[in-house]
PDB file of C-alpha atoms in Angstrom:
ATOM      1  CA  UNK A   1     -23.580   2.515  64.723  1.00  0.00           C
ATOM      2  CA  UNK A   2     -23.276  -0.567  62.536  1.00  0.00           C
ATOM      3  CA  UNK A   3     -25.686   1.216  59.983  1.00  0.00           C
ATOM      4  CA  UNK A   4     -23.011   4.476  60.243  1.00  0.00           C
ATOM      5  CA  UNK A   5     -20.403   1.524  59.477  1.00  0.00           C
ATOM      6  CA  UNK A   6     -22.321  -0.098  56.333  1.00  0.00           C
ATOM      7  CA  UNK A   7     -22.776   3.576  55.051  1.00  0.00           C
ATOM      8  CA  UNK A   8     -19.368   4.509  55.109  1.00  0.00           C
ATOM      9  CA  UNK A   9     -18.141   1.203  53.244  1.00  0.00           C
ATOM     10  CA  UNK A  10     -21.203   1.472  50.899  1.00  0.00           C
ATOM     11  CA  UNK A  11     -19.729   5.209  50.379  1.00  0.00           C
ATOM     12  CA  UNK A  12     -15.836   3.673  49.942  1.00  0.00           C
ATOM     13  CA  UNK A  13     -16.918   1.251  47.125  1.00  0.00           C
ATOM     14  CA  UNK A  14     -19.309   3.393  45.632  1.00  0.00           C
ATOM     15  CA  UNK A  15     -15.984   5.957  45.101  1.00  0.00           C
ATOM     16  CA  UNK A  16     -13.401   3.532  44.337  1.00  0.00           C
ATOM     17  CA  UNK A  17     -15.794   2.339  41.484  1.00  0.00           C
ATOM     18  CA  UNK A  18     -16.622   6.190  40.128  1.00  0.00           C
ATOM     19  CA  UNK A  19     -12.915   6.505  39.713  1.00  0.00           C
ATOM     20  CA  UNK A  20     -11.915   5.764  36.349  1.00  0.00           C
ATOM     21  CA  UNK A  21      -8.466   6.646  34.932  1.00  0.00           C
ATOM     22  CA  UNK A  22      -8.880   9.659  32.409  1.00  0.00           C
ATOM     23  CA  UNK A  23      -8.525   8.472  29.118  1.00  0.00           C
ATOM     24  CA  UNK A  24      -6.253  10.155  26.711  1.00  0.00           C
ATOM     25  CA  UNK A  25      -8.530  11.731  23.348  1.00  0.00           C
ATOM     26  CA  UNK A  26      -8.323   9.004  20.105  1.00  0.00           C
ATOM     27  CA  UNK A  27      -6.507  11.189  17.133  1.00  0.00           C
ATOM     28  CA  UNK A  28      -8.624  12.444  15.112  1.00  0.00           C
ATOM     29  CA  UNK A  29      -6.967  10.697  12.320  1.00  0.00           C
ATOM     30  CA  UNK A  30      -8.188   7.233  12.977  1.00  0.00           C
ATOM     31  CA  UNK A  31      -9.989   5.648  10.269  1.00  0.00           C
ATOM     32  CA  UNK A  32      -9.515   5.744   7.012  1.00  0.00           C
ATOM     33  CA  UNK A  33      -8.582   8.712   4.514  1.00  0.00           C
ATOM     34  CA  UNK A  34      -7.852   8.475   0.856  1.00  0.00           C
ATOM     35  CA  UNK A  35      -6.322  10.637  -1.792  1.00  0.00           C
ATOM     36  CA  UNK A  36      -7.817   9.620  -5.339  1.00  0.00           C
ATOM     37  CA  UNK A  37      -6.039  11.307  -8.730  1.00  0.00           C
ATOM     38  CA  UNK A  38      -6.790  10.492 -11.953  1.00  0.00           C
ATOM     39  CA  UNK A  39      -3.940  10.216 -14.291  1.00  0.00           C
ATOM     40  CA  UNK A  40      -4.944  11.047 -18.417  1.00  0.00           C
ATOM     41  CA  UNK A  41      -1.635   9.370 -19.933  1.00  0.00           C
ATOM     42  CA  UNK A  42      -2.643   6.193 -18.312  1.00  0.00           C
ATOM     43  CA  UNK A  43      -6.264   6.482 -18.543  1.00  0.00           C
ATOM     44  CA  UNK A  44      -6.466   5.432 -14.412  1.00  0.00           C
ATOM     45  CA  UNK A  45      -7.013   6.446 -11.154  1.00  0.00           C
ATOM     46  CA  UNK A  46      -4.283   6.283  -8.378  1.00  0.00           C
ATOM     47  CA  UNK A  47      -5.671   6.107  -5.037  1.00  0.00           C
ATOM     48  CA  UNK A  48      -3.324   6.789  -1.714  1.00  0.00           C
ATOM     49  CA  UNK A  49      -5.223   5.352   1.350  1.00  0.00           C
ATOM     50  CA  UNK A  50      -4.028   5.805   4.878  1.00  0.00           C
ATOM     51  CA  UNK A  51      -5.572   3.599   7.745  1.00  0.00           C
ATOM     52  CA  UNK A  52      -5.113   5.081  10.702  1.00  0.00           C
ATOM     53  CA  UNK A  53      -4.899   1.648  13.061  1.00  0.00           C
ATOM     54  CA  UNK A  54      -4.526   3.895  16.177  1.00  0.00           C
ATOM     55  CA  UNK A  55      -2.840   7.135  17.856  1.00  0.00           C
ATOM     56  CA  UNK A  56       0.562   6.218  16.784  1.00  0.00           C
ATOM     57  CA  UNK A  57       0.059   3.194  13.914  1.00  0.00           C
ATOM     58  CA  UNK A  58      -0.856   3.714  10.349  1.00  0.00           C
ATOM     59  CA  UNK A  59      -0.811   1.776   6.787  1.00  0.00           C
ATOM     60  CA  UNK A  60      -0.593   3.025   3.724  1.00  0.00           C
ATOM     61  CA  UNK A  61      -1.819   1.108   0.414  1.00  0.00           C
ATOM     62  CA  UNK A  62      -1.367   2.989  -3.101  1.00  0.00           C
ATOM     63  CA  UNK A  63      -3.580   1.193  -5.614  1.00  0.00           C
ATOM     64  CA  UNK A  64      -4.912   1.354  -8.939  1.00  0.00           C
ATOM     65  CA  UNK A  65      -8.300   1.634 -10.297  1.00  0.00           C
ATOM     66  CA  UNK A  66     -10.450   1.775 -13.628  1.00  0.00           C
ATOM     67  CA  UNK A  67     -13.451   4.360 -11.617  1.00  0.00           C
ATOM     68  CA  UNK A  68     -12.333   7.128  -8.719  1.00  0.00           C
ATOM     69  CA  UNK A  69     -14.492   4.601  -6.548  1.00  0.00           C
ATOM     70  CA  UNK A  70     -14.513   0.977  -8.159  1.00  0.00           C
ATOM     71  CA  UNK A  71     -12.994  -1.766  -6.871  1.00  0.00           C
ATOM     72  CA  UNK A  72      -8.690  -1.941  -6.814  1.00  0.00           C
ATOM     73  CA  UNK A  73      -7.060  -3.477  -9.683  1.00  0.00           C
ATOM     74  CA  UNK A  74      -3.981  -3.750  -7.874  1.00  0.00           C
ATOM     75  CA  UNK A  75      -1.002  -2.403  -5.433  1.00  0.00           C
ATOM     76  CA  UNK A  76       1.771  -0.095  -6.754  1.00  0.00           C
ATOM     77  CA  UNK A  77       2.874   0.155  -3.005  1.00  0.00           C
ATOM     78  CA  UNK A  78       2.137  -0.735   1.022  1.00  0.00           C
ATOM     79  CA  UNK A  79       3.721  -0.090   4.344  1.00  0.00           C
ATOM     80  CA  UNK A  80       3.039   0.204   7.487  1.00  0.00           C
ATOM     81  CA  UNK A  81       4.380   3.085   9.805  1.00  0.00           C
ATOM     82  CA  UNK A  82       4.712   5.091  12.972  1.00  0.00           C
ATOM     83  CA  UNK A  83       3.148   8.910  13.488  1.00  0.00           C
ATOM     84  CA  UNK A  84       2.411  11.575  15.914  1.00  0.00           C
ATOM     85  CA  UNK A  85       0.020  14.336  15.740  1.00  0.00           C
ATOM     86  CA  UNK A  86       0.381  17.243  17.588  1.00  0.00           C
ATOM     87  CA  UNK A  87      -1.520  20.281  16.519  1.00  0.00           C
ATOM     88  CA  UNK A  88      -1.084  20.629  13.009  1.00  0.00           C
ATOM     89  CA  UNK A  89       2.719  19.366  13.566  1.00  0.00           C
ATOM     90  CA  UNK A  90       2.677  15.773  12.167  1.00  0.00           C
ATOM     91  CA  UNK A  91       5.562  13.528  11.907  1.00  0.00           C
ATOM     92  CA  UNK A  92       5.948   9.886  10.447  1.00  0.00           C
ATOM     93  CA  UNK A  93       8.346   7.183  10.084  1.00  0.00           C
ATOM     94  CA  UNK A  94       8.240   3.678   7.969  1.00  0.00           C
ATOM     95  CA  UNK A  95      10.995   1.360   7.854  1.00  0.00           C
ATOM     96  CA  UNK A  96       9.858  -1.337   5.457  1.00  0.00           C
ATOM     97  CA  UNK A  97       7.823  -0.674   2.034  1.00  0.00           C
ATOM     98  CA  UNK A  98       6.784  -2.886  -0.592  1.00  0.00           C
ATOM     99  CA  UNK A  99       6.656  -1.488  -3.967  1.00  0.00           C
ATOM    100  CA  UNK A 100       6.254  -2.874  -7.790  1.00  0.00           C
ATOM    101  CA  UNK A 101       9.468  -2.931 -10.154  1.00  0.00           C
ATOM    102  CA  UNK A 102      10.057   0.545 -11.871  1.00  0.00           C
ATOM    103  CA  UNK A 103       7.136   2.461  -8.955  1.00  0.00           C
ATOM    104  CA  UNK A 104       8.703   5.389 -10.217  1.00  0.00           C
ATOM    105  CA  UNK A 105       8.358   4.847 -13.876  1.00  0.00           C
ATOM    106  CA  UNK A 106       5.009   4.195 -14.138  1.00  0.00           C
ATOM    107  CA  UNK A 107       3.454   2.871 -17.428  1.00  0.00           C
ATOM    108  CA  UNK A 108       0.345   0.591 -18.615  1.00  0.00           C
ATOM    109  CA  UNK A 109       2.666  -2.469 -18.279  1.00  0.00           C
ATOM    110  CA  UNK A 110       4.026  -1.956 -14.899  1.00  0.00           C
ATOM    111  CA  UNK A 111       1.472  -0.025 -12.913  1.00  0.00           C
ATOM    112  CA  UNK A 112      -0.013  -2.108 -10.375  1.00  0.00           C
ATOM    113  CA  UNK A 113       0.829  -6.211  -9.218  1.00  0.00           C
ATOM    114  CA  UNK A 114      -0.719  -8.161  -6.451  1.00  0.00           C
ATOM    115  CA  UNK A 115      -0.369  -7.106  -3.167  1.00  0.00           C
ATOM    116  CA  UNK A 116       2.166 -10.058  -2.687  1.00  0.00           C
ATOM    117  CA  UNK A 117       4.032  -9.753  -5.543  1.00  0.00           C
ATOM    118  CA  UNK A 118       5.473  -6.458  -4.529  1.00  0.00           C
ATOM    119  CA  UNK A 119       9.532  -6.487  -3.688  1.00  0.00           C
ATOM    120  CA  UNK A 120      10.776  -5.412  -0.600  1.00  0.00           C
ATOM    121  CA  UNK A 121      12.655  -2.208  -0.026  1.00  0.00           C
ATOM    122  CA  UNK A 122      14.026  -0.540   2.875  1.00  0.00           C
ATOM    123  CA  UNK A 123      13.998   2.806   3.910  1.00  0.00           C
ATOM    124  CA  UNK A 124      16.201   4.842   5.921  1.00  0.00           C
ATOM    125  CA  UNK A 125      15.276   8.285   6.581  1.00  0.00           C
ATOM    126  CA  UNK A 126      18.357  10.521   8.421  1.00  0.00           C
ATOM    127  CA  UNK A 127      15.771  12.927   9.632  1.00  0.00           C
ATOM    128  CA  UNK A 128      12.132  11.984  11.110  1.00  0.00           C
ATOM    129  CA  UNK A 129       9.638  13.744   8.220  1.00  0.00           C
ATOM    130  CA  UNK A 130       7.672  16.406   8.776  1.00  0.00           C
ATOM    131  CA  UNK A 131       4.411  17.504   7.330  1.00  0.00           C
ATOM    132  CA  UNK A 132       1.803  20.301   8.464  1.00  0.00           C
ATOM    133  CA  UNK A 133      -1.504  18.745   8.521  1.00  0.00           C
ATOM    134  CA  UNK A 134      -4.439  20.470   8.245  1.00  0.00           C
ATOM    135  CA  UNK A 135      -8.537  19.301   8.785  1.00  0.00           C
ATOM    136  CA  UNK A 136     -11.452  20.755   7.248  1.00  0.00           C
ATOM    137  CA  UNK A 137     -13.769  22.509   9.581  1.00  0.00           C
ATOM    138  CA  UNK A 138     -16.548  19.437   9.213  1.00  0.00           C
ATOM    139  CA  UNK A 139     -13.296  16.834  10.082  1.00  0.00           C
ATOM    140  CA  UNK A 140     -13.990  15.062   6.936  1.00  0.00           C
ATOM    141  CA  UNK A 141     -10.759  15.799   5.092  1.00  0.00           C
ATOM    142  CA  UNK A 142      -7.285  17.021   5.941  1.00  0.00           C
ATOM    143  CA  UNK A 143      -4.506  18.719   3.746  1.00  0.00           C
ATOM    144  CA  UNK A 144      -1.196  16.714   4.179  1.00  0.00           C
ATOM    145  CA  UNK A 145       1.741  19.141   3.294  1.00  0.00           C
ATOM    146  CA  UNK A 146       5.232  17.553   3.707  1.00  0.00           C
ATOM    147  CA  UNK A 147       8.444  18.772   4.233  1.00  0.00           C
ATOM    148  CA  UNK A 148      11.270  18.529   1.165  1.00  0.00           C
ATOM    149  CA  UNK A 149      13.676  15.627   1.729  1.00  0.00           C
ATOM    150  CA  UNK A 150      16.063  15.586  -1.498  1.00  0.00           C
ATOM    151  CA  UNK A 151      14.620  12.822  -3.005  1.00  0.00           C
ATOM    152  CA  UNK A 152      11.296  13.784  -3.373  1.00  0.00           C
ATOM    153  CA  UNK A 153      10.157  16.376  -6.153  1.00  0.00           C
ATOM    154  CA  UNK A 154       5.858  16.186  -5.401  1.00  0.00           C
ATOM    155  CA  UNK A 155       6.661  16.729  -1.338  1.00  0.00           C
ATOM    156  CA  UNK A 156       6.016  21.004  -2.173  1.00  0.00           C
ATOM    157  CA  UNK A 157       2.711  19.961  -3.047  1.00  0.00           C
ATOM    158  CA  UNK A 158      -0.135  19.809  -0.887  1.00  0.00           C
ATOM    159  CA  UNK A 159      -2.414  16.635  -1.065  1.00  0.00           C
ATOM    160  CA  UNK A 160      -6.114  16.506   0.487  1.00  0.00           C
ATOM    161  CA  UNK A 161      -7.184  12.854   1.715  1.00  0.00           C
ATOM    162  CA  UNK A 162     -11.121  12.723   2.568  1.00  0.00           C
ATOM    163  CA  UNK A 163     -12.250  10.178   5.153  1.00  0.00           C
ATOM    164  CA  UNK A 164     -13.852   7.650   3.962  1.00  0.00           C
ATOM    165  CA  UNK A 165     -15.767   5.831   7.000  1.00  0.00           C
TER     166      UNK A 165
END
């Protein structure tokens, strides 16, 4: 009987202890992911990197550089924001961005500045954005396409970011 009795509480703690809470699946997304375009007129390459911090968190850091994969000269822009990915259906948020003077008047003497010399800006978007995100079949890159808000001319365009560890 007391054998029965150890056997059955070796049994209890032996279950309790299997039991583990099923963990939700990491987003795919995590890492980080850049988008790299070289621009003739100003004889540089613009690189857009997400870091995807975790299944809702993300940064993004536009820089400038002399090779597609040298080392950054400098920020045009940063900011951290908020996502969710569901499907293909993704949608972001930031609130606070840091940009250089004139971001969208880009020339040789204003294109990049160090990462704290950029100026604060806020943003306040009257919809959550949208964007249909799509991943190669290997899960190496996606194709970011965002919905039109008025403001933006380039959102109609898709952009492919390839991970990059």
């Amino acid at each position: 009987m007391r054998y029965l009795c150890l056997l059955f509480i070796a049994a209890c703690t032996a279950s309790l202890f299997s039991c583990t809470d099923s963990e939700e699946p990491m987003s795919p997304l995590i890492g980080a992911w850049e988008n790299r375009e070289y621009v003739d007129s100003l004889n540089y390459w613009i690189v857009e990197r997400y870091d995807f911090v975790n299944d809702s968190t993300y940064d993004i850091n536009v820089t400038v550089r002399e090779s597609e994969t040298g080392k950054d000269l400098g920020y045009r822009f940063a900011t951290r924001g908020w996502y969710n990915l569901q499907a293909n259906d993704f949608t972001f948020t930031y609130s606070e961005m840091y940009q250089i003077k004139n971001y969208y008047l880009p020339s040789r003497d204003n294109l990049y500045a160090p990462k704290n010399e950029l100026r604060f800006s806020e943003i306040d978007f009257s919809d959550t954005p949208t964007a249909n995100l799509t991943f190669s079949s290997d899960g190496k890159q996606f194709e970011l396409l965002a919905e039109c808000l008025g403001y933006n001319s380039e959102c109609s365009l898709p952009k492919t970011y390839s991970k990059i560890n």
